[in-house]
Tab-separated table of C-alpha atoms in Angstrom:
chain	number	residue	atom	x	y	z
A	20	UNK	CA	-19.161	29.422	-0.974
A	21	UNK	CA	-17.330	31.417	1.699
A	22	UNK	CA	-14.911	28.523	2.241
A	23	UNK	CA	-14.071	28.324	-1.499
A	24	UNK	CA	-13.653	32.102	-1.708
A	25	UNK	CA	-10.929	31.877	0.984
A	26	UNK	CA	-8.978	29.221	-0.900
A	27	UNK	CA	-5.776	30.157	-2.718
A	28	UNK	CA	-4.516	28.178	-5.711
A	29	UNK	CA	-1.123	27.915	-7.350
A	30	UNK	CA	-0.750	28.692	-11.086
A	31	UNK	CA	-0.562	24.935	-11.759
A	32	UNK	CA	-3.808	24.353	-9.822
A	33	UNK	CA	-5.516	27.211	-11.689
A	34	UNK	CA	-4.519	25.581	-14.982
A	35	UNK	CA	-5.899	22.237	-13.785
A	36	UNK	CA	-9.164	23.894	-12.718
A	37	UNK	CA	-9.606	25.334	-16.183
A	38	UNK	CA	-9.018	21.874	-17.684
A	39	UNK	CA	-11.706	20.409	-15.460
A	40	UNK	CA	-14.141	23.195	-16.350
A	41	UNK	CA	-13.616	22.366	-20.029
A	42	UNK	CA	-14.253	18.660	-19.293
A	43	UNK	CA	-17.413	19.483	-17.294
A	44	UNK	CA	-18.826	21.481	-20.253
A	45	UNK	CA	-18.249	18.494	-22.519
A	46	UNK	CA	-20.042	15.927	-20.369
A	47	UNK	CA	-22.906	14.105	-22.109
A	48	UNK	CA	-24.506	10.624	-21.941
A	49	UNK	CA	-22.971	9.775	-25.307
A	50	UNK	CA	-19.410	10.790	-24.399
A	51	UNK	CA	-18.559	7.522	-22.667
A	52	UNK	CA	-14.781	7.929	-23.123
A	53	UNK	CA	-14.833	11.180	-21.177
A	54	UNK	CA	-16.945	9.624	-18.396
A	55	UNK	CA	-14.427	6.771	-18.179
A	56	UNK	CA	-11.563	9.267	-17.992
A	57	UNK	CA	-13.190	11.280	-15.229
A	58	UNK	CA	-14.077	8.130	-13.269
A	59	UNK	CA	-10.515	6.756	-13.522
A	60	UNK	CA	-8.935	10.051	-12.494
A	61	UNK	CA	-11.181	10.366	-9.450
A	62	UNK	CA	-10.236	6.856	-8.308
A	63	UNK	CA	-7.323	8.321	-6.296
A	64	UNK	CA	-8.817	11.768	-5.510
A	65	UNK	CA	-11.373	13.100	-3.082
A	66	UNK	CA	-11.860	16.249	-5.221
A	67	UNK	CA	-10.917	17.213	-8.749
A	68	UNK	CA	-7.612	18.666	-7.491
A	69	UNK	CA	-6.973	15.774	-5.185
A	70	UNK	CA	-7.906	16.989	-1.731
A	71	UNK	CA	-8.538	20.773	-2.139
A	72	UNK	CA	-12.093	21.809	-3.015
A	73	UNK	CA	-12.564	24.197	-5.957
A	74	UNK	CA	-15.188	25.500	-8.383
A	75	UNK	CA	-14.196	22.614	-10.673
A	76	UNK	CA	-16.015	20.243	-8.308
A	77	UNK	CA	-19.183	22.349	-8.535
A	78	UNK	CA	-18.984	22.443	-12.331
A	79	UNK	CA	-18.576	18.655	-12.466
A	80	UNK	CA	-21.489	18.213	-10.074
A	81	UNK	CA	-23.821	20.363	-12.162
A	82	UNK	CA	-22.888	18.386	-15.306
A	83	UNK	CA	-22.802	14.913	-13.759
A	84	UNK	CA	-25.642	14.974	-11.230
A	85	UNK	CA	-28.462	14.693	-13.861
A	86	UNK	CA	-26.647	11.727	-15.468
A	87	UNK	CA	-26.049	9.932	-12.129
A	88	UNK	CA	-29.743	10.466	-11.211
A	89	UNK	CA	-30.787	8.622	-14.370
A	90	UNK	CA	-28.269	5.742	-14.009
A	91	UNK	CA	-29.294	2.312	-12.869
A	92	UNK	CA	-27.516	0.669	-9.887
A	93	UNK	CA	-25.459	-1.351	-12.398
A	94	UNK	CA	-24.380	1.850	-14.265
A	95	UNK	CA	-23.383	3.365	-10.934
A	96	UNK	CA	-21.418	0.615	-9.151
A	97	UNK	CA	-21.500	-2.366	-11.484
A	98	UNK	CA	-18.484	-3.988	-13.149
A	99	UNK	CA	-18.529	-1.358	-15.943
A	100	UNK	CA	-20.043	1.435	-13.869
A	101	UNK	CA	-18.647	4.775	-12.679
A	102	UNK	CA	-18.534	4.548	-8.828
A	103	UNK	CA	-16.000	7.344	-8.427
A	104	UNK	CA	-18.269	9.824	-10.245
A	105	UNK	CA	-21.120	8.766	-7.967
A	106	UNK	CA	-18.943	9.354	-4.940
A	107	UNK	CA	-17.949	12.865	-6.104
A	108	UNK	CA	-21.550	13.858	-6.768
A	109	UNK	CA	-22.611	12.662	-3.332
A	110	UNK	CA	-19.663	14.405	-1.704
A	111	UNK	CA	-20.298	17.805	-3.397
A	112	UNK	CA	-24.052	17.893	-2.730
A	113	UNK	CA	-23.559	17.131	0.983
A	114	UNK	CA	-20.249	18.774	1.955
A	115	UNK	CA	-20.369	22.158	3.717
A	116	UNK	CA	-17.171	23.070	1.838
A	117	UNK	CA	-19.214	23.975	-1.249
A	118	UNK	CA	-22.230	25.515	0.513
A	119	UNK	CA	-24.733	24.250	-2.068
A	120	UNK	CA	-28.391	24.411	-1.131
A	121	UNK	CA	-29.529	21.412	-3.195
A	122	UNK	CA	-33.265	20.860	-2.980
A	123	UNK	CA	-33.439	17.737	-5.137
A	124	UNK	CA	-30.345	15.700	-4.200
A	125	UNK	CA	-29.248	12.591	-6.061
A	126	UNK	CA	-30.126	9.642	-3.882
A	127	UNK	CA	-27.062	7.523	-3.267
A	128	UNK	CA	-27.083	4.189	-1.447
A	129	UNK	CA	-23.467	3.877	-0.262
A	130	UNK	CA	-24.063	0.227	0.636
A	131	UNK	CA	-25.234	-0.784	-2.839
A	132	UNK	CA	-21.904	-1.800	-4.375
A	133	UNK	CA	-22.534	-4.182	-7.271
A	134	UNK	CA	-18.960	-5.031	-8.146
A	135	UNK	CA	-15.699	-5.232	-6.187
A	136	UNK	CA	-12.583	-5.817	-8.261
A	137	UNK	CA	-11.167	-9.186	-7.147
A	138	UNK	CA	-7.937	-9.101	-5.231
A	139	UNK	CA	-4.960	-10.384	-7.232
A	140	UNK	CA	-1.992	-11.848	-5.398
A	141	UNK	CA	0.865	-9.783	-6.828
A	142	UNK	CA	3.414	-12.496	-5.994
A	143	UNK	CA	1.415	-15.257	-7.681
A	144	UNK	CA	0.733	-13.029	-10.715
A	145	UNK	CA	4.476	-12.333	-11.052
A	146	UNK	CA	5.223	-16.092	-10.905
A	147	UNK	CA	2.519	-16.827	-13.512
A	148	UNK	CA	3.998	-14.318	-15.970
A	149	UNK	CA	7.468	-15.768	-15.381
A	150	UNK	CA	6.215	-19.289	-16.202
A	151	UNK	CA	4.442	-18.026	-19.348
A	152	UNK	CA	7.639	-16.345	-20.541
A	153	UNK	CA	9.681	-19.520	-19.935
A	154	UNK	CA	7.105	-21.647	-21.833
A	155	UNK	CA	7.192	-19.237	-24.812
A	156	UNK	CA	11.001	-19.362	-24.870
A	157	UNK	CA	10.934	-23.224	-24.750
A	158	UNK	CA	8.465	-23.333	-27.635
A	159	UNK	CA	10.652	-21.023	-29.723
A	160	UNK	CA	13.713	-23.161	-28.994
A	161	UNK	CA	11.861	-26.309	-30.006
A	162	UNK	CA	11.190	-25.008	-33.503
A	163	UNK	CA	14.948	-24.883	-34.203
A	164	UNK	CA	15.773	-28.279	-32.635
A	165	UNK	CA	15.985	-30.228	-35.927
A	166	UNK	CA	18.165	-27.607	-37.501
A	167	UNK	CA	20.534	-27.687	-34.571
A	168	UNK	CA	20.827	-31.545	-34.531
A	169	UNK	CA	23.049	-31.755	-37.667
A	170	UNK	CA	25.316	-28.970	-36.453
A	171	UNK	CA	25.626	-30.609	-33.025
A	172	UNK	CA	26.519	-34.001	-34.595
A	173	UNK	CA	29.179	-32.404	-36.755
A	174	UNK	CA	30.702	-30.657	-33.695
A	175	UNK	CA	30.639	-33.928	-31.708
A	176	UNK	CA	32.529	-35.791	-34.489
A	177	UNK	CA	35.182	-33.087	-34.714
A	178	UNK	CA	35.608	-33.077	-30.935
A	179	UNK	CA	36.170	-36.897	-31.000
A	180	UNK	CA	38.958	-36.535	-33.614
A	181	UNK	CA	40.641	-33.815	-31.531
A	182	UNK	CA	40.438	-35.854	-28.346
A	183	UNK	CA	41.988	-38.971	-29.984
A	184	UNK	CA	44.885	-36.870	-31.393
A	185	UNK	CA	45.605	-35.407	-27.988
A	186	UNK	CA	45.480	-38.943	-26.423
A	187	UNK	CA	48.094	-40.267	-29.005
A	188	UNK	CA	50.402	-37.336	-28.380
A	189	UNK	CA	50.258	-37.838	-24.597
A	190	UNK	CA	51.132	-41.564	-25.077
A	191	UNK	CA	54.255	-40.739	-27.088
A	192	UNK	CA	55.363	-38.050	-24.629
A	193	UNK	CA	54.975	-40.432	-21.655
A	194	UNK	CA	56.960	-43.161	-23.442
A	195	UNK	CA	59.870	-40.863	-24.258
A	196	UNK	CA	59.866	-39.319	-20.733
A	197	UNK	CA	59.840	-42.791	-19.147
A	198	UNK	CA	62.844	-44.045	-21.197
A	199	UNK	CA	64.882	-40.960	-20.361
A	200	UNK	CA	64.192	-41.345	-16.681
A	201	UNK	CA	65.148	-45.060	-16.738
A	202	UNK	CA	68.437	-44.303	-18.477
A	203	UNK	CA	69.280	-41.736	-15.808
A	204	UNK	CA	68.447	-44.312	-13.071
A	205	UNK	CA	65.783	-42.065	-11.581
A	206	UNK	CA	62.072	-42.082	-11.506
A	207	UNK	CA	60.182	-39.003	-12.735
A	208	UNK	CA	58.777	-37.075	-9.770
A	209	UNK	CA	55.997	-34.627	-9.765
A	210	UNK	CA	56.535	-31.398	-7.958
A	211	UNK	CA	54.175	-31.011	-5.054
A	212	UNK	CA	52.273	-27.820	-4.687
A	213	UNK	CA	52.516	-26.041	-1.372
A	214	UNK	CA	49.271	-25.969	0.463
A	215	UNK	CA	48.002	-22.552	1.410
A	216	UNK	CA	47.110	-22.057	4.982
A	217	UNK	CA	43.426	-21.566	5.448
A	218	UNK	CA	42.546	-18.430	7.226
A	219	UNK	CA	39.859	-18.784	9.844
A	220	UNK	CA	36.673	-16.892	9.250
A	221	UNK	CA	36.249	-13.823	11.355
A	222	UNK	CA	33.108	-13.986	13.452
A	223	UNK	CA	30.282	-11.769	12.261
A	224	UNK	CA	29.816	-8.658	14.377
A	225	UNK	CA	26.853	-8.868	16.720
A	226	UNK	CA	23.736	-6.954	15.643
A	227	UNK	CA	23.435	-3.528	17.267
A	228	UNK	CA	21.097	-3.487	20.263
A	229	UNK	CA	17.562	-2.481	19.457
A	230	UNK	CA	16.593	0.929	20.845
A	231	UNK	CA	13.122	0.951	22.251
A	232	UNK	CA	11.141	3.623	20.419
A	233	UNK	CA	7.640	4.067	18.937
A	234	UNK	CA	9.422	4.725	15.638
A	235	UNK	CA	9.649	0.936	15.269
A	236	UNK	CA	5.952	1.057	14.370
A	237	UNK	CA	5.528	1.863	10.633
A	238	UNK	CA	2.876	4.616	10.528
A	239	UNK	CA	1.859	6.062	7.196
A	240	UNK	CA	-0.877	8.104	5.505
A	241	UNK	CA	-3.409	5.894	3.864
A	242	UNK	CA	-6.037	6.756	1.213
A	243	UNK	CA	-9.212	4.674	1.358
A	244	UNK	CA	-10.339	4.112	-2.233
A	245	UNK	CA	-13.473	2.207	-1.179
A	246	UNK	CA	-14.911	0.458	1.868
A	247	UNK	CA	-17.701	-2.161	2.119
A	248	UNK	CA	-19.296	-4.227	4.848
A	249	UNK	CA	-17.572	-7.577	5.556
A	250	UNK	CA	-19.810	-10.286	4.042
A	251	UNK	CA	-19.300	-12.591	7.016
A	252	UNK	CA	-18.923	-10.234	10.027
A	253	UNK	CA	-21.425	-7.624	11.167
A	254	UNK	CA	-18.823	-5.555	13.047
A	255	UNK	CA	-16.245	-5.316	10.241
A	256	UNK	CA	-15.586	-3.059	7.262
A	257	UNK	CA	-13.284	-4.201	4.443
A	258	UNK	CA	-11.350	-1.276	2.977
A	259	UNK	CA	-9.084	-0.989	-0.036
A	260	UNK	CA	-6.300	1.397	1.001
A	261	UNK	CA	-3.342	2.853	-0.902
A	262	UNK	CA	-0.418	3.425	1.478
A	263	UNK	CA	2.647	3.914	-0.683
A	264	UNK	CA	3.708	0.297	-1.297
A	265	UNK	CA	5.863	-0.583	-4.283
A	266	UNK	CA	4.517	-2.927	-7.040
A	267	UNK	CA	5.110	-6.573	-6.160
A	268	UNK	CA	4.942	-6.013	-2.405
A	269	UNK	CA	3.456	-9.039	-0.580
A	270	UNK	CA	-0.290	-8.882	0.163
A	271	UNK	CA	-0.938	-5.999	-2.295
A	272	UNK	CA	-2.957	-5.618	-5.429
A	273	UNK	CA	-3.346	-2.941	-8.082
A	274	UNK	CA	-6.699	-1.083	-8.051
A	275	UNK	CA	-7.287	1.807	-10.431
A	276	UNK	CA	-3.566	2.329	-10.935
A	277	UNK	CA	-2.787	2.319	-7.174
A	278	UNK	CA	-0.930	-0.385	-5.211
A	279	UNK	CA	-3.312	-1.200	-2.336
A	280	UNK	CA	-3.744	-3.432	0.670
A	281	UNK	CA	-6.956	-4.952	1.998
A	282	UNK	CA	-7.686	-3.872	5.581
A	283	UNK	CA	-10.425	-5.155	7.929
A	284	UNK	CA	-11.534	-2.698	10.629
A	285	UNK	CA	-13.927	-3.270	13.524
A	286	UNK	CA	-15.680	0.043	12.818
A	287	UNK	CA	-19.083	-1.084	11.509
A	288	UNK	CA	-21.665	0.543	13.759
A	289	UNK	CA	-19.107	3.016	15.117
A	290	UNK	CA	-18.179	4.996	11.989
A	291	UNK	CA	-20.758	5.519	9.188
A	292	UNK	CA	-19.775	3.670	6.031
A	293	UNK	CA	-20.066	6.879	3.939
A	294	UNK	CA	-17.364	8.444	6.112
A	295	UNK	CA	-14.974	5.622	5.097
A	296	UNK	CA	-15.154	6.413	1.396
A	297	UNK	CA	-12.359	8.308	-0.423
A	298	UNK	CA	-10.753	9.691	2.725
A	299	UNK	CA	-7.286	9.941	4.245
A	300	UNK	CA	-6.434	8.007	7.408
A	301	UNK	CA	-3.364	6.947	9.407
A	302	UNK	CA	-2.465	3.252	9.120
A	303	UNK	CA	-0.143	0.850	10.955
A	304	UNK	CA	1.653	-0.947	8.106
A	305	UNK	CA	4.006	-3.456	9.682
A	306	UNK	CA	1.750	-5.606	11.837
A	307	UNK	CA	1.772	-9.249	10.821
A	308	UNK	CA	-1.209	-9.898	8.411
A	309	UNK	CA	-4.124	-11.809	9.918
A	310	UNK	CA	-7.237	-13.430	8.497
A	311	UNK	CA	-10.503	-11.964	9.786
A	312	UNK	CA	-13.451	-14.146	8.926
A	313	UNK	CA	-11.844	-15.431	5.736
A	314	UNK	CA	-10.316	-12.115	4.498
A	315	UNK	CA	-6.678	-11.338	5.068
A	316	UNK	CA	-6.140	-7.928	6.676
A	317	UNK	CA	-2.652	-6.430	6.038
A	318	UNK	CA	-2.710	-3.205	8.061
A	319	UNK	CA	-4.706	-1.367	10.743
A	320	UNK	CA	-6.551	1.967	10.684
A	321	UNK	CA	-5.861	4.203	13.709
A	322	UNK	CA	-8.903	5.518	15.620
A	323	UNK	CA	-9.495	7.278	18.906
A	324	UNK	CA	-12.004	6.300	21.643
A	325	UNK	CA	-12.479	7.317	25.293
A	326	UNK	CA	-9.979	5.772	27.739
A	327	UNK	CA	-11.283	2.965	29.913
A	328	UNK	CA	-11.319	3.914	33.522
A	329	UNK	CA	-9.993	1.512	36.176
A	330	UNK	CA	-12.552	-1.158	36.948
A	331	UNK	CA	-14.553	-0.564	33.800
A	332	UNK	CA	-14.949	-3.087	30.970
A	333	UNK	CA	-14.307	-2.119	27.344
A	334	UNK	CA	-17.683	-2.674	25.692
A	335	UNK	CA	-16.422	-1.316	22.327
A	336	UNK	CA	-19.476	0.901	22.026
A	337	UNK	CA	-17.568	4.071	21.250
A	338	UNK	CA	-17.714	6.879	20.410
A	339	UNK	CA	-14.931	6.351	17.904
A	340	UNK	CA	-13.207	8.940	15.685
A	341	UNK	CA	-10.687	8.239	12.905
A	342	UNK	CA	-7.287	9.888	13.121
A	343	UNK	CA	-7.111	12.589	10.391
A	344	UNK	CA	-3.768	13.418	8.669
A	345	UNK	CA	-3.459	16.881	7.132
A	346	UNK	CA	-5.716	17.343	4.072
A	347	UNK	CA	-2.721	17.779	1.697
A	348	UNK	CA	-0.859	14.659	2.974
A	349	UNK	CA	-0.016	12.121	0.317
A	350	UNK	CA	-0.761	8.371	0.500
A	351	UNK	CA	2.329	6.566	1.750
A	352	UNK	CA	3.810	9.628	3.499
A	353	UNK	CA	5.626	8.600	6.678
A	354	UNK	CA	4.028	9.519	9.985
A	355	UNK	CA	5.987	9.655	13.326
A	356	UNK	CA	5.914	11.163	16.799
A	357	UNK	CA	8.055	14.273	17.263
A	358	UNK	CA	11.225	13.404	19.090
A	359	UNK	CA	10.915	9.742	18.142
A	360	UNK	CA	11.870	9.725	14.456
A	361	UNK	CA	13.656	6.640	13.157
A	362	UNK	CA	13.532	3.585	10.861
A	363	UNK	CA	10.585	1.263	11.567
A	364	UNK	CA	10.806	-2.532	11.666
A	365	UNK	CA	9.923	-4.315	8.384
A	366	UNK	CA	7.449	-6.561	10.210
A	367	UNK	CA	6.748	-6.349	13.964
A	368	UNK	CA	7.604	-9.617	15.649
A	369	UNK	CA	4.508	-10.560	17.707
A	370	UNK	CA	6.773	-12.204	20.376
A	371	UNK	CA	8.534	-8.902	21.091
A	372	UNK	CA	5.181	-7.120	21.867
A	373	UNK	CA	6.397	-3.842	20.373
A	374	UNK	CA	2.867	-2.634	19.429
A	375	UNK	CA	1.527	-3.666	22.859
A	376	UNK	CA	4.423	-1.851	24.610
A	377	UNK	CA	3.926	1.570	22.984
A	378	UNK	CA	0.235	1.700	22.122
A	379	UNK	CA	-0.820	2.669	25.709
A	380	UNK	CA	1.114	5.925	25.164
A	381	UNK	CA	-0.946	6.879	22.060
A	382	UNK	CA	-3.345	9.633	23.201
A	383	UNK	CA	-5.004	12.918	22.202
A	384	UNK	CA	-4.397	16.383	23.694
A	385	UNK	CA	-6.708	19.229	24.679
A	386	UNK	CA	-6.019	20.673	21.212
A	387	UNK	CA	-7.307	17.454	19.631
A	388	UNK	CA	-3.803	16.536	18.414
A	389	UNK	CA	-2.717	12.949	18.440
A	390	UNK	CA	0.464	12.440	20.541
A	391	UNK	CA	2.709	9.910	22.287
A	392	UNK	CA	3.005	10.201	26.115
A	393	UNK	CA	6.340	8.660	27.007
A	394	UNK	CA	5.551	8.770	30.725
A	395	UNK	CA	2.786	6.179	30.313
A	396	UNK	CA	5.101	3.502	28.874
A	397	UNK	CA	6.871	1.585	31.666
A	398	UNK	CA	9.652	0.337	29.323
A	399	UNK	CA	10.768	3.949	28.901
A	400	UNK	CA	11.519	4.433	32.561
A	401	UNK	CA	12.672	7.987	33.295
A	402	UNK	CA	11.411	9.443	30.024
A	403	UNK	CA	8.444	11.837	29.990
A	404	UNK	CA	6.869	14.379	27.682
A	405	UNK	CA	4.489	14.418	24.729
A	406	UNK	CA	5.494	14.050	21.030
A	407	UNK	CA	2.884	15.103	18.470
A	408	UNK	CA	2.025	12.734	15.628
A	409	UNK	CA	3.261	14.516	12.496
A	410	UNK	CA	3.789	13.784	8.800
A	411	UNK	CA	7.162	14.099	7.076
A	412	UNK	CA	5.883	17.315	5.518
A	413	UNK	CA	5.248	18.791	8.991
A	414	UNK	CA	1.479	18.618	9.429
A	415	UNK	CA	-0.082	17.439	12.712
A	416	UNK	CA	-2.552	14.527	12.835
A	417	UNK	CA	-5.782	15.258	14.737
A	418	UNK	CA	-9.188	13.896	15.770
A	419	UNK	CA	-12.538	15.597	15.574
A	420	UNK	CA	-13.552	16.062	19.271
A	421	UNK	CA	-12.153	13.446	21.649
A	422	UNK	CA	-9.566	14.742	24.167
A	423	UNK	CA	-7.499	12.536	26.484
A	424	UNK	CA	-8.536	9.550	24.397
A	425	UNK	CA	-6.798	6.254	23.686
A	426	UNK	CA	-5.675	5.759	20.068
A	427	UNK	CA	-5.377	2.262	18.639
């Protein structure tokens, strides 16, 4: 509890803690609406407050743990289960932040996930809704077709009368004009309109030259809502990650109110699956999506591993540590290297090898901070120095223990 005692909370956070304590005291097996509310709220939070631990988490644990212990696997992670409540209970009973000495812990199998919400193609769903709206409008218009027919016929008849009258008038005018011209011994002439000179189009200005910089890589804070083993690949995890995308963005889907991407990572066997649940990471967001054993992966999770020495072969055996953004960082927050801020490319062109050019400079310092070493990148000839990997709010991204590592 020493860690919690050292925490300071804003007045707004204190109010939220009291609200959570009230909810915890109202938890019961029969209050299904409250359980649904708690589960849905925790879908985008690691703790009751979001990322900061508090006594509200302990109160929730004490109320929810007996329920979770009695739940069947279907009630825990089935289609109508409460997986986010299960995750919170498991987190509180094992995390050193809370200092609980739990003798009889709730047994949680993090690999027993009975239901994964199917991925919906946002673009296809938008097109489907558009077609349904058009079909409904056509049906509504069809109901009034007979009523409109009589009106349309009346309008057509009136238009015919008007056109014939105009035609007769023009005939008379032409006859009179022709006789007058013959009497004068001259033919009627039409005045020619002067042609306007066409101005040549000015050539479009050439695009500005692209400045080589690691800022071209779109790095953001990502929040893993859930991660499972890839059904067809032993080395891969499949994660659902919120990273600040807008609704309707290609290759995204809405999960528990969050716009998410599906990301495949070769971390199975290197990072425990339970460490992939409900945590913050740093993601590369503008690599071209690729299919990995039948599942499209639309981003990449950054992780550190020891550098390969000259002559050695990369056996991908690790150790591997995920890059950790600050605990209070928000999903979607921009991440960049100090001294290299700028606007990233929308999608990195594989032919330009931008990722391959700058990734060798991604490293970790003796202080476990992730940084960019400009001196390592040959394309930046003459430039040296380290730039720390920071969030827009100013926090530094770190790793757990690896120094002088490669980050990719």
